[in-house]
Amino acid sequence: MRSSLGFSLTVLLALSLAASAHAHGRPADVVIGPDVAALEALEGAAGPSGADEWFLAQRLGPRQTGDLVALERRARAQAERVSGGASTFAALPAWQSMGPTNLGGRVTDLVVDPSVANTVYAATASGGVWKSTDSGSTFNYAWDAAITQAIGAIAITSAGVLYAGTGEANPGGGSASFPGTGVYRSTDRGVTWQSVGLTGTNRIGRIVIDPTNENRILVAATGNLYVPGGDRGLYRTTDGGANWTRILAGANSTTGASDVALDPADSNRIYVTMWDHQRMPGSRRYGGVGSGLFRSTDGGTSFTRLAGTLPASGTNVGRMGVAVAKSDANRVYAIAANATGNFLGFWTSTNRGDTWTKITNTTALNSSQSTFGWWFSRIFVDPVAPQHIFVPGVPMLESSNAGGSWTSNSSSFHVDQHAVAFDPRVANRVFFGNDGGIYRSTANGSLSGSWTKTTRLGNMQFYTVAVSQQDVTRVSGGLQDNGSVRSWSAWGSYYGGDGLQNLIDPTNHQKVYACSQNGSCGRSTNGGNSMSGFGSTTSDRRAWLTPVVFDPSNPAIMYYGGNRLNRSTNSAQTWTAISGDLSRGSSGSTSYNTISTIAVAKTSAATVYVGTDDGRIWVTRNTGSTWTEIGTALPQRWVTRLTVDPTDANLVYATFSGYTTGDSAAHVYRTTNGGASWQQISGNLPNAPVNDLVLDPQNRNAIYVGTDVGVFTSTDAGATWSAAGTGLPVVSVMDLATAVSGGRTLITAGTYGLGVYRLDVGAPVL
């Protein structure tokens, strides 16, 4: 997890690379380019900050505060109708997963099966539930591809019945997080899942099962991150999910429950943390008067706010976590962040929460939470040693004396920790889950011991993909949390930070390009074995994902978009600005006010089209000497892609992000006269953000769009759309790339949660 703001690179490059590498989760073994990711604490500057605001700003826009869950649910229903209709294909081809499975992305929760040996389940941020039957060495997908893939919590009964809470409670800062649709249950260890209610809870932080009555389950629902009200708080079922009762509501409409723990000796004693927070398109408030730690001693009939040295109600109290020692019910722990995300305090009780002692040795704790303690706020206690605890942060912290002293892990595993699970069948076997996957210890989790990383977990979040035109097995892409990766080197990372724009030269696949956040980019002439930084570019602002493209007629000519368009004629070694500010100017609102997409005409190299994240579209027909705005009649929304027909410089497609009111919305437009006029060609597409549009390189009449609810295709200029293939999970498709192999067109999709998929659409029909 990391976050950065749209400031100039001159300022950003002055920041400490070493501090940024620690604070922002960069794996120790990747090549680091010029870093632009060390401004996490600076809230309120112009433009969005980080991936979550990049996602949110384009989907809601500056004047809409809609319920993303409701909007996405509507879009998915529309997508199902489109998929069930007539198809462009005589027989629908199937999407095939390409991985990568050897990396691992963000894991939000872990459980170990208490009755089946070597079986572990992982909840992932946007890739569903995964299951291991070999002690965590490898994991396989164990979720329903047709439902939401965002999982916030998972729990298991002694008989192996699983409960998964959808929607990630971690609210995002530098990483996007997604809402869910309630609680699901599996009675066959992940083969099938059924909804068991709480569909309006939006995001779930923890599920706890009463060991004395496994039909009694508690769910900490944090609620809608963006919209006040709705279903949030602590919920209880006594019949395995058939019926639910809210037993603790928040103090106000923005307070939900984020963590819950049961007394192991008295299941009527419940500890729950409440969290008052809200996300807005241009800002966030991650604390408030509703935040605090509460306790019930009567099974949830009544609750009391715990006081003493614990935080009193106030606007500066943020997310809290709580844990009870399984082997000593008197021992309780609590942690808190303040409203801005800084460490607030750590406490322990030796009398079941009646009184609390604030831990004073907190230097390691303070630094471990960085400036985004709301990304963690959890505590895990060794089930047989009540003073042996783990506290997730950027590193993992371990204490063997109840917080008297602390050990921090080194670089033995990925940063940004979220989950710990102890194997109840095998002593000393412990699993960690973090932003880089899952790790196993056989030394009781000792941070000074050795760890083994799982070798198969395919929950990767791709922003972009690139495919070699000479060898279609060579794929690169940009990953949240895990840099830019390449298939021809076991999906190893070859450029650091969050991986964003990736390119492969279509005439020489040894020439590759990769960017991290806010336009920090590198180039290579040996397939990524070594990287050099781009030459200096001229722009006042650069977006989280800064677009870089080739001239399709000459890949040595490249374009780079900040708020000004830059052009290189020597493969990114040097750059020249060829435009002024093409955005609406720095507004400090919900867009970066930068270029979001660039398209160069293949038949007229002097013709370049540019779209911006604040709704402008421009064209130059003389390589930047003059510019004409051509999108004033189009929606004033985030322009996600401009695509020029390879045979006609005046035939251009424009796509837009955003959910809009009403059942239908225009997300795809077409011009046949270079922008003098536009036609809306969204047809029966779902009302969902369109993230990319590509043309079949062998059949320019076949259009493919990647959206938040799937990939769709049209062969009649957008009059009608159908599903492009079968078997693609319900996950955001962020980027599409085309290639031809053996006369067959291949569509490669980068998804935000389940890696890379590929569709073989075959040879063109003549």
Short mmCIF file of C-alpha atoms in Angstrom, two decimals, residues 20 33 93 102 107 158 167 179 203 269 330 345 375 380 429 432 624 694 703 707 723 761:
data_model
loop_
_atom_site.label_atom_id
_atom_site.label_comp_id
_atom_site.label_asym_id
_atom_site.label_seq_id
_atom_site.Cartn_x
_atom_site.Cartn_y
_atom_site.Cartn_z
CA SER A 20 10.15 5.69 0.82
CA GLY A 33 13.48 3.93 -10.65
CA PRO A 93 -14.48 -18.80 -26.80
CA ASN A 102 4.00 -17.16 -8.29
CA VAL A 107 -4.25 -10.88 1.57
CA SER A 158 -14.58 -26.81 13.80
CA GLY A 167 -15.95 -5.93 0.96
CA PRO A 179 -17.05 -3.00 -1.42
CA ARG A 203 -17.49 -3.81 3.96
CA ARG A 269 -18.17 -11.26 26.91
CA ASN A 330 -7.86 -11.93 31.42
CA GLY A 345 -1.52 4.12 21.33
CA TRP A 375 -4.53 0.18 6.84
CA PHE A 380 -2.89 -11.40 16.89
CA ARG A 429 3.34 -23.38 12.22
CA PHE A 432 1.34 -14.35 7.58
CA GLY A 624 1.88 19.94 -31.69
CA VAL A 694 -8.99 -1.90 -28.71
CA ILE A 703 -14.25 -3.49 -31.24
CA THR A 707 -14.99 -2.42 -18.26
CA ALA A 723 -19.93 -10.61 -24.08
CA VAL A 761 -10.90 -14.95 -30.92
#
